[in-house]
Amino acid sequence: MTRLSEIIRHGAEIHGWVPQPDMPCRGHLHRLPTLANFITLTRSFVSTVLFGVAFTTGNLAHLSLAVGVAVCGDLMDGFVARLMNQQSRFGAVFDLCADRLAVGLLFTYMTWHEPQQAVADLTYLFVAFMLDCPLSLMFLPHGLTSQSEFDRHDVALWKWNFSPLAKFMHSLLLPGLVLLAPPVIGTIGALISGIVRIWWIVRDNAF
Protein backbone atom coordinates (compact mmCIF):
# COMPACT_ATOMS: atom_id res chain seq x y z
CA MET A 1 0.00 0.00 0.00
CA THR A 2 2.89 2.36 0.78
CA ARG A 3 4.44 1.74 -2.63
CA LEU A 4 1.09 2.33 -4.34
CA SER A 5 0.66 5.58 -2.42
CA GLU A 6 4.10 6.76 -3.54
CA ILE A 7 3.31 5.96 -7.18
CA ILE A 8 -0.01 7.83 -7.05
CA ARG A 9 1.56 10.85 -5.37
CA HIS A 10 4.46 10.94 -7.82
CA GLY A 11 2.11 10.84 -10.80
CA ALA A 12 -0.03 13.59 -9.32
CA GLU A 13 3.03 15.77 -8.68
CA ILE A 14 4.06 15.42 -12.33
CA HIS A 15 0.66 16.68 -13.46
CA GLY A 16 0.52 19.44 -10.85
CA TRP A 17 -2.35 17.86 -8.93
CA VAL A 18 -0.72 18.07 -5.50
CA PRO A 19 -1.30 21.37 -3.67
CA GLN A 20 1.80 23.41 -2.94
CA PRO A 21 2.51 24.86 0.53
CA ASP A 22 1.60 28.37 -0.63
CA MET A 23 -1.66 27.12 -2.19
CA PRO A 24 -3.34 24.82 0.33
CA CYS A 25 -6.19 22.76 -1.02
CA ARG A 26 -8.40 22.54 2.05
CA GLY A 27 -11.30 24.94 1.81
CA HIS A 28 -10.13 26.68 -1.38
CA LEU A 29 -12.51 26.47 -4.32
CA HIS A 30 -9.83 27.59 -6.78
CA ARG A 31 -8.10 24.22 -6.34
CA LEU A 32 -10.74 22.34 -8.33
CA PRO A 33 -8.46 20.42 -10.75
CA THR A 34 -7.31 17.83 -8.23
CA LEU A 35 -6.83 14.14 -8.85
CA ALA A 36 -9.53 13.31 -6.30
CA ASN A 37 -12.10 15.50 -8.07
CA PHE A 38 -11.05 14.06 -11.43
CA ILE A 39 -11.71 10.55 -10.10
CA THR A 40 -15.12 11.67 -8.81
CA LEU A 41 -16.02 13.13 -12.20
CA THR A 42 -14.73 10.09 -14.07
CA ARG A 43 -16.52 7.51 -11.95
CA SER A 44 -19.76 9.47 -12.25
CA PHE A 45 -19.50 9.69 -16.03
CA VAL A 46 -18.55 6.04 -16.51
CA SER A 47 -21.17 4.72 -14.10
CA THR A 48 -23.86 6.89 -15.71
CA VAL A 49 -23.02 5.46 -19.14
CA LEU A 50 -23.15 1.94 -17.71
CA PHE A 51 -26.47 2.65 -16.02
CA GLY A 52 -27.74 3.83 -19.39
CA VAL A 53 -26.62 0.57 -20.97
CA ALA A 54 -28.34 -1.35 -18.18
CA PHE A 55 -31.56 0.60 -18.73
CA THR A 56 -31.44 -0.28 -22.42
CA THR A 57 -30.58 -3.96 -22.08
CA GLY A 58 -32.17 -4.79 -18.73
CA ASN A 59 -29.05 -6.85 -18.05
CA LEU A 60 -28.21 -7.23 -14.36
CA ALA A 61 -24.54 -7.73 -15.24
CA HIS A 62 -24.43 -4.22 -16.69
CA LEU A 63 -26.23 -2.90 -13.63
CA SER A 64 -23.76 -4.63 -11.32
CA LEU A 65 -20.85 -3.18 -13.29
CA ALA A 66 -22.33 0.32 -13.01
CA VAL A 67 -22.77 -0.04 -9.26
CA GLY A 68 -19.27 -1.48 -8.93
CA VAL A 69 -17.71 1.46 -10.75
CA ALA A 70 -19.65 3.93 -8.59
CA VAL A 71 -18.69 2.21 -5.32
CA CYS A 72 -15.02 1.62 -6.18
CA GLY A 73 -14.68 5.16 -7.48
CA ASP A 74 -16.23 6.51 -4.29
CA LEU A 75 -13.67 4.64 -2.20
CA MET A 76 -10.81 5.70 -4.46
CA ASP A 77 -11.52 9.43 -4.59
CA GLY A 78 -11.79 9.61 -0.81
CA PHE A 79 -8.54 7.68 -0.39
CA VAL A 80 -6.69 9.91 -2.85
CA ALA A 81 -8.09 13.09 -1.28
CA ARG A 82 -6.81 12.09 2.15
CA LEU A 83 -3.51 10.77 0.83
CA MET A 84 -2.66 13.95 -1.09
CA ASN A 85 -4.26 16.47 1.25
CA GLN A 86 -6.80 17.35 -1.43
CA GLN A 87 -9.79 17.45 0.91
CA SER A 88 -11.95 20.50 0.35
CA ARG A 89 -15.51 21.64 0.88
CA PHE A 90 -16.07 21.59 -2.86
CA GLY A 91 -14.73 18.05 -3.05
CA ALA A 92 -17.04 16.92 -0.26
CA VAL A 93 -20.10 18.41 -1.99
CA PHE A 94 -18.94 17.11 -5.39
CA ASP A 95 -18.58 13.61 -3.94
CA LEU A 96 -22.03 13.84 -2.36
CA CYS A 97 -23.56 14.84 -5.71
CA ALA A 98 -21.85 11.89 -7.39
CA ASP A 99 -23.13 9.50 -4.73
CA ARG A 100 -26.69 10.78 -5.07
CA LEU A 101 -26.51 10.50 -8.85
CA ALA A 102 -25.58 6.82 -8.57
CA VAL A 103 -28.28 6.18 -5.97
CA GLY A 104 -30.88 7.93 -8.08
CA LEU A 105 -29.99 5.95 -11.20
CA LEU A 106 -29.93 2.64 -9.32
CA PHE A 107 -33.32 3.10 -7.67
CA THR A 108 -34.85 4.49 -10.85
CA TYR A 109 -33.70 1.35 -12.65
CA MET A 110 -35.18 -0.88 -9.96
CA THR A 111 -38.46 1.04 -9.98
CA TRP A 112 -38.68 0.72 -13.76
CA HIS A 113 -37.90 -2.99 -13.89
CA GLU A 114 -39.60 -4.02 -10.63
CA PRO A 115 -42.67 -1.78 -10.31
CA GLN A 116 -43.95 -3.77 -7.33
CA GLN A 117 -41.10 -2.17 -5.36
CA ALA A 118 -41.93 1.33 -6.57
CA VAL A 119 -43.37 2.67 -3.30
CA ALA A 120 -40.38 1.53 -1.26
CA ASP A 121 -37.88 2.71 -3.88
CA LEU A 122 -39.45 6.14 -4.31
CA THR A 123 -39.78 6.60 -0.55
CA TYR A 124 -36.08 5.87 -0.18
CA LEU A 125 -35.23 8.30 -2.99
CA PHE A 126 -37.25 11.04 -1.31
CA VAL A 127 -35.41 10.45 1.96
CA ALA A 128 -32.02 10.29 0.23
CA PHE A 129 -32.43 13.54 -1.70
CA MET A 130 -34.69 15.67 0.48
CA LEU A 131 -33.57 14.66 3.98
CA ASP A 132 -30.21 12.92 3.84
CA CYS A 133 -28.71 15.53 1.51
CA PRO A 134 -29.47 18.47 3.83
CA LEU A 135 -28.18 16.45 6.77
CA SER A 136 -24.98 15.60 4.89
CA LEU A 137 -24.46 19.25 3.95
CA MET A 138 -24.82 20.53 7.49
CA PHE A 139 -21.04 20.60 7.82
CA LEU A 140 -20.98 23.72 5.61
CA PRO A 141 -22.54 26.27 8.01
CA HIS A 142 -20.26 24.98 10.77
CA GLY A 143 -17.11 25.78 8.80
CA LEU A 144 -16.02 22.15 8.51
CA THR A 145 -14.36 20.65 5.45
CA SER A 146 -16.49 17.51 5.22
CA GLN A 147 -18.94 15.30 7.08
CA SER A 148 -16.03 13.31 8.48
CA GLU A 149 -15.05 16.29 10.63
CA PHE A 150 -18.43 16.46 12.38
CA ASP A 151 -16.90 14.91 15.48
CA ARG A 152 -15.32 18.34 16.07
CA HIS A 153 -18.80 19.89 16.25
CA ASP A 154 -21.18 17.19 17.47
CA VAL A 155 -19.81 13.79 18.41
CA ALA A 156 -23.24 12.19 18.69
CA LEU A 157 -24.31 13.37 15.23
CA TRP A 158 -21.04 12.14 13.74
CA LYS A 159 -21.25 8.81 15.54
CA TRP A 160 -24.77 8.00 14.33
CA ASN A 161 -24.55 9.46 10.83
CA PHE A 162 -21.00 9.90 9.53
CA SER A 163 -18.74 7.47 11.37
CA PRO A 164 -17.51 4.47 9.33
CA LEU A 165 -20.08 2.19 10.96
CA ALA A 166 -22.91 4.67 10.41
CA LYS A 167 -21.91 5.15 6.76
CA PHE A 168 -21.92 1.39 6.29
CA MET A 169 -25.42 1.14 7.72
CA HIS A 170 -26.81 4.07 5.73
CA SER A 171 -25.02 3.29 2.46
CA LEU A 172 -25.37 -0.50 2.33
CA LEU A 173 -27.74 -1.96 4.91
CA LEU A 174 -30.66 0.43 4.42
CA PRO A 175 -30.55 0.42 0.59
CA GLY A 176 -30.21 -3.36 0.69
CA LEU A 177 -33.27 -3.60 2.92
CA VAL A 178 -35.30 -1.39 0.59
CA LEU A 179 -34.21 -3.28 -2.53
CA LEU A 180 -34.42 -6.85 -1.24
CA ALA A 181 -37.06 -6.90 1.49
CA PRO A 182 -40.81 -7.06 0.82
CA PRO A 183 -42.16 -3.65 -0.29
CA VAL A 184 -43.95 -2.97 3.00
CA ILE A 185 -40.84 -3.60 5.09
CA GLY A 186 -38.68 -1.58 2.71
CA THR A 187 -41.10 1.34 2.83
CA ILE A 188 -41.26 1.27 6.63
CA GLY A 189 -37.48 1.16 6.84
CA ALA A 190 -37.15 4.17 4.54
CA LEU A 191 -39.80 6.11 6.49
CA ILE A 192 -38.09 5.41 9.81
CA SER A 193 -34.80 6.54 8.30
CA GLY A 194 -36.46 9.75 7.13
CA ILE A 195 -37.95 10.47 10.55
CA VAL A 196 -34.58 9.94 12.20
CA ARG A 197 -32.92 12.32 9.76
CA ILE A 198 -35.54 14.99 10.41
CA TRP A 199 -34.82 14.64 14.12
CA TRP A 200 -31.08 15.11 13.59
CA ILE A 201 -31.63 18.15 11.36
CA VAL A 202 -33.93 19.78 13.91
CA ARG A 203 -31.56 18.88 16.73
CA ASP A 204 -28.59 20.49 15.05
CA ASN A 205 -30.64 23.53 14.01
CA ALA A 206 -27.96 24.42 11.47
CA PHE A 207 -30.31 26.20 9.11
CSV table of C-alpha atoms in Angstrom, one decimal:
chain,number,residue,atom,x,y,z
A,1,MET,CA,0.0,0.0,0.0
A,2,THR,CA,2.9,2.4,0.8
A,3,ARG,CA,4.4,1.7,-2.6
A,4,LEU,CA,1.1,2.3,-4.3
A,5,SER,CA,0.7,5.6,-2.4
A,6,GLU,CA,4.1,6.8,-3.5
A,7,ILE,CA,3.3,6.0,-7.2
A,8,ILE,CA,0.0,7.8,-7.0
A,9,ARG,CA,1.6,10.8,-5.4
A,10,HIS,CA,4.5,10.9,-7.8
A,11,GLY,CA,2.1,10.8,-10.8
A,12,ALA,CA,0.0,13.6,-9.3
A,13,GLU,CA,3.0,15.8,-8.7
A,14,ILE,CA,4.1,15.4,-12.3
A,15,HIS,CA,0.7,16.7,-13.5
A,16,GLY,CA,0.5,19.4,-10.9
A,17,TRP,CA,-2.4,17.9,-8.9
A,18,VAL,CA,-0.7,18.1,-5.5
A,19,PRO,CA,-1.3,21.4,-3.7
A,20,GLN,CA,1.8,23.4,-2.9
A,21,PRO,CA,2.5,24.9,0.5
A,22,ASP,CA,1.6,28.4,-0.6
A,23,MET,CA,-1.7,27.1,-2.2
A,24,PRO,CA,-3.3,24.8,0.3
A,25,CYS,CA,-6.2,22.8,-1.0
A,26,ARG,CA,-8.4,22.5,2.0
A,27,GLY,CA,-11.3,24.9,1.8
A,28,HIS,CA,-10.1,26.7,-1.4
A,29,LEU,CA,-12.5,26.5,-4.3
A,30,HIS,CA,-9.8,27.6,-6.8
A,31,ARG,CA,-8.1,24.2,-6.3
A,32,LEU,CA,-10.7,22.3,-8.3
A,33,PRO,CA,-8.5,20.4,-10.7
A,34,THR,CA,-7.3,17.8,-8.2
A,35,LEU,CA,-6.8,14.1,-8.9
A,36,ALA,CA,-9.5,13.3,-6.3
A,37,ASN,CA,-12.1,15.5,-8.1
A,38,PHE,CA,-11.1,14.1,-11.4
A,39,ILE,CA,-11.7,10.6,-10.1
A,40,THR,CA,-15.1,11.7,-8.8
A,41,LEU,CA,-16.0,13.1,-12.2
A,42,THR,CA,-14.7,10.1,-14.1
A,43,ARG,CA,-16.5,7.5,-11.9
A,44,SER,CA,-19.8,9.5,-12.3
A,45,PHE,CA,-19.5,9.7,-16.0
A,46,VAL,CA,-18.5,6.0,-16.5
A,47,SER,CA,-21.2,4.7,-14.1
A,48,THR,CA,-23.9,6.9,-15.7
A,49,VAL,CA,-23.0,5.5,-19.1
A,50,LEU,CA,-23.1,1.9,-17.7
A,51,PHE,CA,-26.5,2.7,-16.0
A,52,GLY,CA,-27.7,3.8,-19.4
A,53,VAL,CA,-26.6,0.6,-21.0
A,54,ALA,CA,-28.3,-1.4,-18.2
A,55,PHE,CA,-31.6,0.6,-18.7
A,56,THR,CA,-31.4,-0.3,-22.4
A,57,THR,CA,-30.6,-4.0,-22.1
A,58,GLY,CA,-32.2,-4.8,-18.7
A,59,ASN,CA,-29.1,-6.9,-18.0
A,60,LEU,CA,-28.2,-7.2,-14.4
A,61,ALA,CA,-24.5,-7.7,-15.2
A,62,HIS,CA,-24.4,-4.2,-16.7
A,63,LEU,CA,-26.2,-2.9,-13.6
A,64,SER,CA,-23.8,-4.6,-11.3
A,65,LEU,CA,-20.8,-3.2,-13.3
A,66,ALA,CA,-22.3,0.3,-13.0
A,67,VAL,CA,-22.8,0.0,-9.3
A,68,GLY,CA,-19.3,-1.5,-8.9
A,69,VAL,CA,-17.7,1.5,-10.7
A,70,ALA,CA,-19.6,3.9,-8.6
A,71,VAL,CA,-18.7,2.2,-5.3
A,72,CYS,CA,-15.0,1.6,-6.2
A,73,GLY,CA,-14.7,5.2,-7.5
A,74,ASP,CA,-16.2,6.5,-4.3
A,75,LEU,CA,-13.7,4.6,-2.2
A,76,MET,CA,-10.8,5.7,-4.5
A,77,ASP,CA,-11.5,9.4,-4.6
A,78,GLY,CA,-11.8,9.6,-0.8
A,79,PHE,CA,-8.5,7.7,-0.4
A,80,VAL,CA,-6.7,9.9,-2.8
A,81,ALA,CA,-8.1,13.1,-1.3
A,82,ARG,CA,-6.8,12.1,2.2
A,83,LEU,CA,-3.5,10.8,0.8
A,84,MET,CA,-2.7,14.0,-1.1
A,85,ASN,CA,-4.3,16.5,1.2
A,86,GLN,CA,-6.8,17.4,-1.4
A,87,GLN,CA,-9.8,17.5,0.9
A,88,SER,CA,-12.0,20.5,0.3
A,89,ARG,CA,-15.5,21.6,0.9
A,90,PHE,CA,-16.1,21.6,-2.9
A,91,GLY,CA,-14.7,18.1,-3.0
A,92,ALA,CA,-17.0,16.9,-0.3
A,93,VAL,CA,-20.1,18.4,-2.0
A,94,PHE,CA,-18.9,17.1,-5.4
A,95,ASP,CA,-18.6,13.6,-3.9
A,96,LEU,CA,-22.0,13.8,-2.4
A,97,CYS,CA,-23.6,14.8,-5.7
A,98,ALA,CA,-21.8,11.9,-7.4
A,99,ASP,CA,-23.1,9.5,-4.7
A,100,ARG,CA,-26.7,10.8,-5.1
A,101,LEU,CA,-26.5,10.5,-8.8
A,102,ALA,CA,-25.6,6.8,-8.6
A,103,VAL,CA,-28.3,6.2,-6.0
A,104,GLY,CA,-30.9,7.9,-8.1
A,105,LEU,CA,-30.0,5.9,-11.2
A,106,LEU,CA,-29.9,2.6,-9.3
A,107,PHE,CA,-33.3,3.1,-7.7
A,108,THR,CA,-34.9,4.5,-10.9
A,109,TYR,CA,-33.7,1.4,-12.7
A,110,MET,CA,-35.2,-0.9,-10.0
A,111,THR,CA,-38.5,1.0,-10.0
A,112,TRP,CA,-38.7,0.7,-13.8
A,113,HIS,CA,-37.9,-3.0,-13.9
A,114,GLU,CA,-39.6,-4.0,-10.6
A,115,PRO,CA,-42.7,-1.8,-10.3
A,116,GLN,CA,-43.9,-3.8,-7.3
A,117,GLN,CA,-41.1,-2.2,-5.4
A,118,ALA,CA,-41.9,1.3,-6.6
A,119,VAL,CA,-43.4,2.7,-3.3
A,120,ALA,CA,-40.4,1.5,-1.3
A,121,ASP,CA,-37.9,2.7,-3.9
A,122,LEU,CA,-39.5,6.1,-4.3
A,123,THR,CA,-39.8,6.6,-0.6
A,124,TYR,CA,-36.1,5.9,-0.2
A,125,LEU,CA,-35.2,8.3,-3.0
A,126,PHE,CA,-37.3,11.0,-1.3
A,127,VAL,CA,-35.4,10.5,2.0
A,128,ALA,CA,-32.0,10.3,0.2
A,129,PHE,CA,-32.4,13.5,-1.7
A,130,MET,CA,-34.7,15.7,0.5
A,131,LEU,CA,-33.6,14.7,4.0
A,132,ASP,CA,-30.2,12.9,3.8
A,133,CYS,CA,-28.7,15.5,1.5
A,134,PRO,CA,-29.5,18.5,3.8
A,135,LEU,CA,-28.2,16.4,6.8
A,136,SER,CA,-25.0,15.6,4.9
A,137,LEU,CA,-24.5,19.3,3.9
A,138,MET,CA,-24.8,20.5,7.5
A,139,PHE,CA,-21.0,20.6,7.8
A,140,LEU,CA,-21.0,23.7,5.6
A,141,PRO,CA,-22.5,26.3,8.0
A,142,HIS,CA,-20.3,25.0,10.8
A,143,GLY,CA,-17.1,25.8,8.8
A,144,LEU,CA,-16.0,22.1,8.5
A,145,THR,CA,-14.4,20.7,5.4
A,146,SER,CA,-16.5,17.5,5.2
A,147,GLN,CA,-18.9,15.3,7.1
A,148,SER,CA,-16.0,13.3,8.5
A,149,GLU,CA,-15.1,16.3,10.6
A,150,PHE,CA,-18.4,16.5,12.4
A,151,ASP,CA,-16.9,14.9,15.5
A,152,ARG,CA,-15.3,18.3,16.1
A,153,HIS,CA,-18.8,19.9,16.3
A,154,ASP,CA,-21.2,17.2,17.5
A,155,VAL,CA,-19.8,13.8,18.4
A,156,ALA,CA,-23.2,12.2,18.7
A,157,LEU,CA,-24.3,13.4,15.2
A,158,TRP,CA,-21.0,12.1,13.7
A,159,LYS,CA,-21.3,8.8,15.5
A,160,TRP,CA,-24.8,8.0,14.3
A,161,ASN,CA,-24.5,9.5,10.8
A,162,PHE,CA,-21.0,9.9,9.5
A,163,SER,CA,-18.7,7.5,11.4
A,164,PRO,CA,-17.5,4.5,9.3
A,165,LEU,CA,-20.1,2.2,11.0
A,166,ALA,CA,-22.9,4.7,10.4
A,167,LYS,CA,-21.9,5.2,6.8
A,168,PHE,CA,-21.9,1.4,6.3
A,169,MET,CA,-25.4,1.1,7.7
A,170,HIS,CA,-26.8,4.1,5.7
A,171,SER,CA,-25.0,3.3,2.5
A,172,LEU,CA,-25.4,-0.5,2.3
A,173,LEU,CA,-27.7,-2.0,4.9
A,174,LEU,CA,-30.7,0.4,4.4
A,175,PRO,CA,-30.6,0.4,0.6
A,176,GLY,CA,-30.2,-3.4,0.7
A,177,LEU,CA,-33.3,-3.6,2.9
A,178,VAL,CA,-35.3,-1.4,0.6
A,179,LEU,CA,-34.2,-3.3,-2.5
A,180,LEU,CA,-34.4,-6.8,-1.2
A,181,ALA,CA,-37.1,-6.9,1.5
A,182,PRO,CA,-40.8,-7.1,0.8
A,183,PRO,CA,-42.2,-3.7,-0.3
A,184,VAL,CA,-44.0,-3.0,3.0
A,185,ILE,CA,-40.8,-3.6,5.1
A,186,GLY,CA,-38.7,-1.6,2.7
A,187,THR,CA,-41.1,1.3,2.8
A,188,ILE,CA,-41.3,1.3,6.6
A,189,GLY,CA,-37.5,1.2,6.8
A,190,ALA,CA,-37.2,4.2,4.5
A,191,LEU,CA,-39.8,6.1,6.5
A,192,ILE,CA,-38.1,5.4,9.8
A,193,SER,CA,-34.8,6.5,8.3
A,194,GLY,CA,-36.5,9.7,7.1
A,195,ILE,CA,-38.0,10.5,10.6
A,196,VAL,CA,-34.6,9.9,12.2
A,197,ARG,CA,-32.9,12.3,9.8
A,198,ILE,CA,-35.5,15.0,10.4
A,199,TRP,CA,-34.8,14.6,14.1
A,200,TRP,CA,-31.1,15.1,13.6
A,201,ILE,CA,-31.6,18.1,11.4
A,202,VAL,CA,-33.9,19.8,13.9
A,203,ARG,CA,-31.6,18.9,16.7
A,204,ASP,CA,-28.6,20.5,15.1
A,205,ASN,CA,-30.6,23.5,14.0
A,206,ALA,CA,-28.0,24.4,11.5
A,207,PHE,CA,-30.3,26.2,9.1
